[in-house]
Amino acid sequence: MNISILGAGNVAWHLSQALEKAGHIIQEIYSRRPENAEKLATQLTSATATNQLDFRRSKAELFILAIKDDALEEVVKQMQLPAGTTVVHTSGSQALSGLEPLREKAEIGIFYPLQTFSKEKKLDFSEIPLCIEASSLETEEKLLALARQLSKHVYQIDSQKRKFIHLAAVFACNFSNYLWQMAQEILAEQDLNLEILAPLLRETVEKALQTNPYQAQTGPARRGDQQVVQAHLDLLEGQAFHQEIYKLMSDHILRIYHPESS
Amino acid sequence: MNISILGAGNVAWHLSQALEKAGHIIQEIYSRRPENAEKLATQLTSATATNQLDFRRSKAELFILAIKDDALEEVVKQMQLPAGTTVVHTSGSQALSGLEPLREKAEIGIFYPLQTFSKEKKLDFSEIPLCIEASSLETEEKLLALARQLSKHVYQIDSQKRKFIHLAAVFACNFSNYLWQMAQEILAEQDLNLEILAPLLRETVEKALQTNPYQAQTGPARRGDQQVVQAHLDLLEGQAFHQEIYKLMSDHILRIYHPESS
């Protein structure tokens, strides 16, 4: 398939290379910043870097919007698509309806890789879940087939479901990362680094995924060990932020596992 | 070294086998439940399973207490050690002073593997951080040398520091696991499983460890995107627990990264 990518950020970086590897031809890499488009195009076999994409002259039949959420509306307004093309965006939090203005000429869809990307870090794309949605059954089939060439984990997910996946990811990843900040602060006070917890942290993730986090829960609040909970709150004396989180988390866990005592 | 292990749980299971692999001889496995001691002893070359350990007849020069925290006091009371032996416990949250009653006859110390263990799951022991403390410099040297035979990551950690490591682990692991429960609940409502977030979750951990969680923080609150924060709170309508956590976490992250707006 002939494909053009709008955007030259982290998603575009990994997705375009995975598509090429699967045998597709990336025609153009578009970015407002030509140097970014150029940098990505040089990673690809035959892509042209551009900051002025002429959609009518492009050979692409699929346009992938791998741009920031807040640029989506503006870019969609400016797209002058030839008839018979397909446009997808790669955002987890934007509804399919955001592409509605393009539907007169094109098929629209979502091609959302559920992963966090960095240019410096190689990833096995075949392990990345891809969430697909489209304006028609035919386009959905086409996108699903494309997705299955890239990944072993392909899901049909409508916009409403995708919102909840995004919300779950905020809990599972963004908020956990904040807890790791707090842990790091506690360790830094003792001249220690988060590194000391690395094997434990990795193993905790694997346990939660292999069984489930309800069964995998451990710790003082899980055991109903109020003495250790109180000792920990005492250790956090004077650190209101840490105490607030420790208290709320422990209260919740106690309510679940020891409803009689909370 | 001739070593006896008291306890046949998950820590004893992995530690005894790692010690044997490093060339030491496990003399006895003691457990109140003989079937547990037996099960572990059969994994080892020459260990005897027992539920009545006669310390004076044991050839062991090192006794390792890999027992539950709340059994420690009772077991320590009953130990009739020959002079010249060493006793360590493997607990993260018990102070060295808990072994003080034994000091008349023996050297005392801590040999704390900072990991969560399951019998079913093999682990590379050489990657597990070991935290060492002892009642004398000589014993400390002996324990450090032993630890270094088992692991690449050996730390001298006094009881006070160990308390803070344990506290940091509660934040980093126990509380994160609770967030994964919440994520799983959100996904289950959509007929989805936590598995869909697995690659993202693993990559989030690696990013936080490779840079640091302060820099690795992402998400709506990190970006100061109050609209998405509010939309998420609306999606959680009627789920007071989830809303409470979402609000507190987002407030904290906003206060750190966008102090002007919070």
CSV table of C-alpha atoms in Angstrom, one decimal, chain B residues 127-223:
chain,number,residue,atom,x,y,z
B,127,GLU,CA,20.0,-9.8,39.9
B,128,ILE,CA,18.3,-9.5,43.4
B,129,PRO,CA,19.5,-6.7,45.7
B,130,LEU,CA,20.7,-8.1,49.0
B,131,CYS,CA,20.7,-5.8,52.0
B,132,ILE,CA,23.2,-6.7,54.7
B,133,GLU,CA,23.6,-5.6,58.3
B,134,ALA,CA,25.5,-7.2,61.2
B,135,SER,CA,26.3,-6.8,64.9
B,136,SER,CA,30.1,-6.6,64.3
B,137,LEU,CA,32.4,-5.6,61.5
B,138,GLU,CA,33.8,-9.1,61.2
B,139,THR,CA,30.3,-10.6,60.8
B,140,GLU,CA,29.4,-7.9,58.3
B,141,GLU,CA,32.4,-8.8,56.2
B,142,LYS,CA,31.5,-12.4,56.3
B,143,LEU,CA,27.9,-11.8,55.3
B,144,LEU,CA,28.9,-9.3,52.6
B,145,ALA,CA,31.3,-11.9,51.1
B,146,LEU,CA,28.5,-14.6,51.2
B,147,ALA,CA,26.0,-12.1,49.6
B,148,ARG,CA,28.4,-11.3,46.8
B,149,GLN,CA,28.6,-14.9,45.9
B,150,LEU,CA,24.9,-14.9,45.3
B,151,SER,CA,24.2,-11.5,43.8
B,152,LYS,CA,25.7,-8.6,41.8
B,153,HIS,CA,23.8,-6.1,43.9
B,154,VAL,CA,24.9,-6.1,47.5
B,155,TYR,CA,24.3,-3.2,49.9
B,156,GLN,CA,25.2,-2.4,53.5
B,157,ILE,CA,22.0,-1.1,54.9
B,158,ASP,CA,21.3,-0.4,58.6
B,159,SER,CA,17.9,-1.1,60.2
B,160,GLN,CA,16.7,2.5,59.9
B,161,LYS,CA,17.6,2.8,56.2
B,162,ARG,CA,16.0,-0.6,55.6
B,163,LYS,CA,12.7,0.8,57.1
B,164,PHE,CA,12.7,3.5,54.5
B,165,ILE,CA,13.5,1.1,51.7
B,166,HIS,CA,10.5,-1.0,52.8
B,167,LEU,CA,8.3,2.2,52.9
B,168,ALA,CA,9.5,3.2,49.4
B,169,ALA,CA,8.6,-0.4,48.2
B,170,VAL,CA,5.1,0.0,49.6
B,171,PHE,CA,4.7,3.2,47.4
B,172,ALA,CA,6.4,1.8,44.3
B,173,CYS,CA,4.9,-1.7,44.4
B,174,ASN,CA,2.0,-2.3,46.7
B,175,PHE,CA,0.3,1.0,45.9
B,176,SER,CA,1.0,0.7,42.1
B,177,ASN,CA,-0.5,-2.8,42.2
B,178,TYR,CA,-3.7,-1.2,43.7
B,179,LEU,CA,-3.8,1.3,40.8
B,180,TRP,CA,-3.6,-1.7,38.4
B,181,GLN,CA,-6.6,-3.2,40.2
B,182,MET,CA,-8.5,0.1,39.5
B,183,ALA,CA,-7.4,0.0,35.8
B,184,GLN,CA,-8.5,-3.6,35.6
B,185,GLU,CA,-11.9,-2.7,36.9
B,186,ILE,CA,-12.3,0.1,34.4
B,187,LEU,CA,-11.3,-2.3,31.6
B,188,ALA,CA,-13.6,-5.1,32.8
B,189,GLU,CA,-16.6,-2.8,32.5
B,190,GLN,CA,-15.6,-2.6,28.8
B,191,ASP,CA,-15.2,-6.3,28.5
B,192,LEU,CA,-11.4,-5.8,28.3
B,193,ASN,CA,-8.6,-7.3,30.3
B,194,LEU,CA,-5.5,-5.6,31.9
B,195,GLU,CA,-3.5,-7.6,29.3
B,196,ILE,CA,-4.2,-4.9,26.7
B,197,LEU,CA,-2.1,-2.5,28.8
B,198,ALA,CA,0.8,-5.0,29.4
B,199,PRO,CA,3.3,-3.7,26.9
B,200,LEU,CA,2.5,-0.1,27.9
B,201,LEU,CA,2.9,-0.9,31.5
B,202,ARG,CA,6.2,-2.7,31.1
B,203,GLU,CA,7.6,0.1,28.9
B,204,THR,CA,6.5,2.7,31.5
B,205,VAL,CA,8.5,1.0,34.1
B,206,GLU,CA,11.6,0.8,31.9
B,207,LYS,CA,11.3,4.5,31.0
B,208,ALA,CA,11.0,5.5,34.7
B,209,LEU,CA,14.0,3.4,35.6
B,210,GLN,CA,16.1,4.5,32.6
B,211,THR,CA,15.6,8.2,33.0
B,212,ASN,CA,13.8,8.9,36.3
B,213,PRO,CA,10.1,9.1,37.2
B,214,TYR,CA,10.2,12.9,37.5
B,215,GLN,CA,11.2,13.3,33.8
B,216,ALA,CA,9.3,10.2,32.6
B,217,GLN,CA,5.9,11.5,33.9
B,218,THR,CA,3.3,11.8,31.2
B,219,GLY,CA,-0.5,12.1,31.1
B,220,PRO,CA,-3.2,14.8,31.2
B,221,ALA,CA,-2.2,16.2,34.6
B,222,ARG,CA,1.4,16.3,33.6
B,223,ARG,CA,0.4,18.4,30.5
